[in-house]
Amino acid sequence: MKDIKHFLRQNSLRPTKQRVIIANYLFDGINKHVTAETLSNKLLKMKAGISLATIYNTLHDFYEKGLLKKLMINSERIYFDTNTEHHHHFYSKNDQKLIDINVDMKVSGLPKPPKNKKINKIEVLVHLDN
Amino acid sequence: MKDIKHFLRQNSLRPTKQRVIIANYLFDGINKHVTAETLSNKLLKMKAGISLATIYNTLHDFYEKGLLKKLMINSERIYFDTNTEHHHHFYSKNDQKLIDINVDMKVSGLPKPPKNKKINKIEVLVHLDN
DNA sequence: TCAATACATTAGAATCGTTCTAAACTGATA
DNA sequence: TATCAGTTTAGAACGATTCTAATGTATTGA
């Protein structure tokens, strides 16, 4: 796709074959949460012969350009989120699945941060049963 | 310590030398956040010759008995928290340090959970700059 | 008290997600 | 279109964690 190439160039990323394929999938307008593994599986199904190393490289390249958000939900794998706006998540441990919470939420009763520290951002993770 | 042995027995854990040493350190009344690595370092300083395997085993044994909470803050290591009450955290990525938030906080504006799912718990992580 | 045994500890190997390496390849540029 | 910086790749390396299986120890019940 032309616009994906343009999009990559705009973000100082050479539109290589692999990056175009991955970007096309990730930025198709539907927000996604992927890990290197889930992305690899998806690409295998699409018969895009992209090596695991490139998948890792590309996710990190995109992350460094601010095209992806990194989520640290559990310590087993790193999730990348195509929704880079500040938002929160439902997390179902059972399904290993994340769901965006796109509504505004307020946290009240927050204590002062420790001396010399400033609050950067507040992350709310809503764990789901079942 | 007598009471630590008793405490371990109460939790169906044999009070072995290693478990007594580790429990004595972890449950000395001061809440702690440890990883296998930080605990290992601490024990090395105390010249308690406890193998890494035992440290992992013990942390998991304590966790399984509900004596520790597992925290998934970043994906590099697993944190164990001696404060097993429901509470939140400040997190300084810079210092790789966690600070308990023990006051009550309220989250408002939460959307309905997805169908057939129930909210288990809400975790608030306050990221600190600097 | 002591032998039997069930449970714990340990060193080192294995595992698994991720990163690194260095050689081959390719998009951009002049 | 030749050059070259940036990219891809297979496979090695890495680091946290788990496993293995041999050795050690707390508990039990006679």
PDB file of N, CA and C (backbone and C1' of nucleotides) in Angstrom, chain C residues 5-27:
ATOM      1  P    DT C   5       9.392 -46.862  54.397  1.00  0.00           P
ATOM      2  O5'  DT C   5       9.029 -45.313  54.226  1.00  0.00           O
ATOM      3  C5'  DT C   5       7.997 -44.709  54.997  1.00  0.00           C
ATOM      4  C4'  DT C   5       7.946 -43.238  54.630  1.00  0.00           C
ATOM      5  C3'  DT C   5       8.177 -42.960  53.144  1.00  0.00           C
ATOM      6  O3'  DT C   5       7.381 -41.851  52.736  1.00  0.00           O
ATOM      7  C1'  DT C   5       9.649 -41.704  54.373  1.00  0.00           C
ATOM      8  P    DA C   6       6.043 -42.010  51.912  1.00  0.00           P
ATOM      9  O5'  DA C   6       5.462 -40.523  51.942  1.00  0.00           O
ATOM     10  C5'  DA C   6       5.201 -39.897  53.200  1.00  0.00           C
ATOM     11  C4'  DA C   6       5.779 -38.497  53.219  1.00  0.00           C
ATOM     12  C3'  DA C   6       5.598 -37.730  51.905  1.00  0.00           C
ATOM     13  O3'  DA C   6       5.077 -36.448  52.257  1.00  0.00           O
ATOM     14  C1'  DA C   6       7.865 -37.665  52.564  1.00  0.00           C
ATOM     15  P    DC C   7       4.655 -35.400  51.128  1.00  0.00           P
ATOM     16  O5'  DC C   7       5.679 -34.205  51.411  1.00  0.00           O
ATOM     17  C5'  DC C   7       5.946 -33.810  52.743  1.00  0.00           C
ATOM     18  C4'  DC C   7       7.281 -33.104  52.761  1.00  0.00           C
ATOM     19  C3'  DC C   7       7.418 -31.992  51.713  1.00  0.00           C
ATOM     20  O3'  DC C   7       7.817 -30.847  52.432  1.00  0.00           O
ATOM     21  C1'  DC C   7       9.341 -33.340  51.738  1.00  0.00           C
ATOM     22  P    DA C   8       8.037 -29.446  51.790  1.00  0.00           P
ATOM     23  O5'  DA C   8       9.487 -29.064  52.278  1.00  0.00           O
ATOM     24  C5'  DA C   8      10.548 -29.913  52.025  1.00  0.00           C
ATOM     25  C4'  DA C   8      11.847 -29.219  52.333  1.00  0.00           C
ATOM     26  C3'  DA C   8      12.122 -27.980  51.500  1.00  0.00           C
ATOM     27  O3'  DA C   8      13.088 -27.212  52.206  1.00  0.00           O
ATOM     28  C1'  DA C   8      13.391 -29.829  50.702  1.00  0.00           C
ATOM     29  P    DT C   9      13.771 -25.963  51.531  1.00  0.00           P
ATOM     30  O5'  DT C   9      15.083 -26.657  50.936  1.00  0.00           O
ATOM     31  C5'  DT C   9      16.174 -26.930  51.805  1.00  0.00           C
ATOM     32  C4'  DT C   9      17.372 -27.363  50.988  1.00  0.00           C
ATOM     33  C3'  DT C   9      17.923 -26.288  50.049  1.00  0.00           C
ATOM     34  O3'  DT C   9      19.294 -26.079  50.408  1.00  0.00           O
ATOM     35  C1'  DT C   9      17.619 -28.356  48.919  1.00  0.00           C
ATOM     36  P    DT C  10      20.107 -24.888  49.721  1.00  0.00           P
ATOM     37  O5'  DT C  10      20.736 -25.663  48.478  1.00  0.00           O
ATOM     38  C5'  DT C  10      21.620 -26.746  48.730  1.00  0.00           C
ATOM     39  C4'  DT C  10      22.009 -27.388  47.424  1.00  0.00           C
ATOM     40  C3'  DT C  10      22.387 -26.372  46.348  1.00  0.00           C
ATOM     41  O3'  DT C  10      23.796 -26.399  46.223  1.00  0.00           O
ATOM     42  C1'  DT C  10      21.001 -28.140  45.496  1.00  0.00           C
ATOM     43  P    DA C  11      24.577 -25.256  45.495  1.00  0.00           P
ATOM     44  O5'  DA C  11      25.052 -26.052  44.198  1.00  0.00           O
ATOM     45  C5'  DA C  11      25.644 -27.337  44.334  1.00  0.00           C
ATOM     46  C4'  DA C  11      25.778 -27.973  42.972  1.00  0.00           C
ATOM     47  C3'  DA C  11      26.327 -27.054  41.887  1.00  0.00           C
ATOM     48  O3'  DA C  11      27.222 -27.841  41.096  1.00  0.00           O
ATOM     49  C1'  DA C  11      24.126 -27.758  41.296  1.00  0.00           C
ATOM     50  P    DG C  12      28.019 -27.205  39.925  1.00  0.00           P
ATOM     51  O5'  DG C  12      27.092 -27.591  38.683  1.00  0.00           O
ATOM     52  C5'  DG C  12      26.724 -28.946  38.491  1.00  0.00           C
ATOM     53  C4'  DG C  12      25.647 -29.008  37.447  1.00  0.00           C
ATOM     54  C3'  DG C  12      25.920 -28.153  36.198  1.00  0.00           C
ATOM     55  O3'  DG C  12      25.621 -28.959  35.073  1.00  0.00           O
ATOM     56  C1'  DG C  12      23.796 -27.695  37.017  1.00  0.00           C
ATOM     57  P    DA C  13      25.947 -28.514  33.592  1.00  0.00           P
ATOM     58  O5'  DA C  13      24.669 -29.076  32.819  1.00  0.00           O
ATOM     59  C5'  DA C  13      24.063 -30.308  33.246  1.00  0.00           C
ATOM     60  C4'  DA C  13      22.630 -30.320  32.764  1.00  0.00           C
ATOM     61  C3'  DA C  13      22.471 -29.800  31.344  1.00  0.00           C
ATOM     62  O3'  DA C  13      21.569 -30.659  30.663  1.00  0.00           O
ATOM     63  C1'  DA C  13      21.145 -28.499  32.813  1.00  0.00           C
ATOM     64  P    DA C  14      21.028 -30.274  29.175  1.00  0.00           P
ATOM     65  O5'  DA C  14      19.652 -29.550  29.462  1.00  0.00           O
ATOM     66  C5'  DA C  14      18.644 -30.229  30.195  1.00  0.00           C
ATOM     67  C4'  DA C  14      17.387 -29.386  30.150  1.00  0.00           C
ATOM     68  C3'  DA C  14      17.027 -28.874  28.762  1.00  0.00           C
ATOM     69  O3'  DA C  14      15.649 -29.141  28.572  1.00  0.00           O
ATOM     70  C1'  DA C  14      17.179 -27.064  30.283  1.00  0.00           C
ATOM     71  P    DT C  15      14.868 -28.752  27.252  1.00  0.00           P
ATOM     72  O5'  DT C  15      14.198 -27.361  27.659  1.00  0.00           O
ATOM     73  C5'  DT C  15      13.430 -27.273  28.847  1.00  0.00           C
ATOM     74  C4'  DT C  15      12.856 -25.879  28.945  1.00  0.00           C
ATOM     75  C3'  DT C  15      12.455 -25.276  27.595  1.00  0.00           C
ATOM     76  O3'  DT C  15      11.109 -24.834  27.722  1.00  0.00           O
ATOM     77  C1'  DT C  15      13.794 -23.771  28.820  1.00  0.00           C
ATOM     78  P    DC C  16      10.166 -24.590  26.457  1.00  0.00           P
ATOM     79  O5'  DC C  16       9.697 -23.080  26.652  1.00  0.00           O
ATOM     80  C5'  DC C  16       9.806 -22.441  27.931  1.00  0.00           C
ATOM     81  C4'  DC C  16       9.970 -20.962  27.710  1.00  0.00           C
ATOM     82  C3'  DC C  16       9.707 -20.515  26.268  1.00  0.00           C
ATOM     83  O3'  DC C  16       8.972 -19.307  26.322  1.00  0.00           O
ATOM     84  C1'  DC C  16      11.831 -19.782  26.926  1.00  0.00           C
ATOM     85  P    DG C  17       8.167 -18.753  24.997  1.00  0.00           P
ATOM     86  O5'  DG C  17       8.530 -17.210  25.046  1.00  0.00           O
ATOM     87  C5'  DG C  17       8.164 -16.440  26.178  1.00  0.00           C
ATOM     88  C4'  DG C  17       9.123 -15.285  26.320  1.00  0.00           C
ATOM     89  C3'  DG C  17       9.145 -14.335  25.125  1.00  0.00           C
ATOM     90  O3'  DG C  17       9.031 -13.003  25.613  1.00  0.00           O
ATOM     91  C1'  DG C  17      11.344 -15.106  25.601  1.00  0.00           C
ATOM     92  P    DT C  18       8.932 -11.772  24.610  1.00  0.00           P
ATOM     93  O5'  DT C  18      10.469 -11.415  24.390  1.00  0.00           O
ATOM     94  C5'  DT C  18      11.220 -10.972  25.520  1.00  0.00           C
ATOM     95  C4'  DT C  18      12.666 -10.854  25.141  1.00  0.00           C
ATOM     96  C3'  DT C  18      12.960  -9.885  23.991  1.00  0.00           C
ATOM     97  O3'  DT C  18      13.643  -8.765  24.541  1.00  0.00           O
ATOM     98  C1'  DT C  18      14.275 -11.866  23.873  1.00  0.00           C
ATOM     99  P    DT C  19      14.131  -7.580  23.626  1.00  0.00           P
ATOM    100  O5'  DT C  19      15.657  -8.033  23.374  1.00  0.00           O
ATOM    101  C5'  DT C  19      16.520  -8.158  24.486  1.00  0.00           C
ATOM    102  C4'  DT C  19      17.913  -8.492  23.981  1.00  0.00           C
ATOM    103  C3'  DT C  19      18.463  -7.516  22.946  1.00  0.00           C
ATOM    104  O3'  DT C  19      19.783  -7.214  23.385  1.00  0.00           O
ATOM    105  C1'  DT C  19      18.634  -9.711  22.143  1.00  0.00           C
ATOM    106  P    DC C  20      20.725  -6.225  22.566  1.00  0.00           P
ATOM    107  O5'  DC C  20      21.755  -7.251  21.895  1.00  0.00           O
ATOM    108  C5'  DC C  20      22.392  -8.217  22.721  1.00  0.00           C
ATOM    109  C4'  DC C  20      23.306  -9.074  21.864  1.00  0.00           C
ATOM    110  C3'  DC C  20      24.156  -8.288  20.868  1.00  0.00           C
ATOM    111  O3'  DC C  20      25.471  -8.800  20.979  1.00  0.00           O
ATOM    112  C1'  DC C  20      22.928  -9.981  19.742  1.00  0.00           C
ATOM    113  P    DT C  21      26.684  -8.131  20.189  1.00  0.00           P
ATOM    114  O5'  DT C  21      26.892  -9.124  18.968  1.00  0.00           O
ATOM    115  C5'  DT C  21      27.014 -10.519  19.200  1.00  0.00           C
ATOM    116  C4'  DT C  21      27.334 -11.199  17.878  1.00  0.00           C
ATOM    117  C3'  DT C  21      28.120 -10.326  16.909  1.00  0.00           C
ATOM    118  O3'  DT C  21      29.093 -11.148  16.291  1.00  0.00           O
ATOM    119  C1'  DT C  21      26.118 -11.033  15.896  1.00  0.00           C
ATOM    120  P    DA C  22      30.434 -10.528  15.691  1.00  0.00           P
ATOM    121  O5'  DA C  22      30.583 -11.262  14.302  1.00  0.00           O
ATOM    122  C5'  DA C  22      29.779 -12.428  13.993  1.00  0.00           C
ATOM    123  C4'  DA C  22      29.355 -12.378  12.544  1.00  0.00           C
ATOM    124  C3'  DA C  22      30.098 -11.361  11.679  1.00  0.00           C
ATOM    125  O3'  DA C  22      30.007 -11.813  10.324  1.00  0.00           O
ATOM    126  C1'  DA C  22      27.890 -10.820  11.632  1.00  0.00           C
ATOM    127  P    DA C  23      31.233 -12.057   9.388  1.00  0.00           P
ATOM    128  O5'  DA C  23      30.561 -12.757   8.122  1.00  0.00           O
ATOM    129  C5'  DA C  23      29.693 -13.879   8.325  1.00  0.00           C
ATOM    130  C4'  DA C  23      28.477 -13.754   7.433  1.00  0.00           C
ATOM    131  C3'  DA C  23      28.793 -13.195   6.031  1.00  0.00           C
ATOM    132  O3'  DA C  23      28.104 -13.996   5.089  1.00  0.00           O
ATOM    133  C1'  DA C  23      27.044 -11.958   7.015  1.00  0.00           C
ATOM    134  P    DA C  24      28.262 -13.715   3.501  1.00  0.00           P
ATOM    135  O5'  DA C  24      26.774 -13.286   3.092  1.00  0.00           O
ATOM    136  C5'  DA C  24      25.711 -14.209   3.339  1.00  0.00           C
ATOM    137  C4'  DA C  24      24.406 -13.501   3.024  1.00  0.00           C
ATOM    138  C3'  DA C  24      24.311 -12.955   1.599  1.00  0.00           C
ATOM    139  O3'  DA C  24      23.001 -13.248   1.122  1.00  0.00           O
ATOM    140  C1'  DA C  24      23.906 -11.224   3.144  1.00  0.00           C
ATOM    141  P    DC C  25      22.506 -12.769  -0.298  1.00  0.00           P
ATOM    142  O5'  DC C  25      21.629 -11.490   0.052  1.00  0.00           O
ATOM    143  C5'  DC C  25      20.533 -11.632   0.952  1.00  0.00           C
ATOM    144  C4'  DC C  25      19.887 -10.281   1.097  1.00  0.00           C
ATOM    145  C3'  DC C  25      19.508  -9.603  -0.216  1.00  0.00           C
ATOM    146  O3'  DC C  25      18.126  -9.351  -0.129  1.00  0.00           O
ATOM    147  C1'  DC C  25      20.598  -8.100   1.236  1.00  0.00           C
ATOM    148  P    DT C  26      17.305  -8.772  -1.404  1.00  0.00           P
ATOM    149  O5'  DT C  26      16.993  -7.261  -0.989  1.00  0.00           O
ATOM    150  C5'  DT C  26      16.596  -6.915   0.335  1.00  0.00           C
ATOM    151  C4'  DT C  26      16.458  -5.408   0.394  1.00  0.00           C
ATOM    152  C3'  DT C  26      16.061  -4.767  -0.923  1.00  0.00           C
ATOM    153  O3'  DT C  26      15.290  -3.634  -0.577  1.00  0.00           O
ATOM    154  C1'  DT C  26      18.068  -3.852  -0.238  1.00  0.00           C
ATOM    155  P    DG C  27      14.022  -3.187  -1.394  1.00  0.00           P
ATOM    156  O5'  DG C  27      13.925  -1.666  -0.952  1.00  0.00           O
ATOM    157  C5'  DG C  27      13.776  -1.349   0.420  1.00  0.00           C
ATOM    158  C4'  DG C  27      14.356   0.023   0.693  1.00  0.00           C
ATOM    159  C3'  DG C  27      13.856   1.120  -0.233  1.00  0.00           C
ATOM    160  O3'  DG C  27      13.671   2.271   0.596  1.00  0.00           O
ATOM    161  C1'  DG C  27      16.228   0.938  -0.435  1.00  0.00           C
TER     162       DG C  27
END
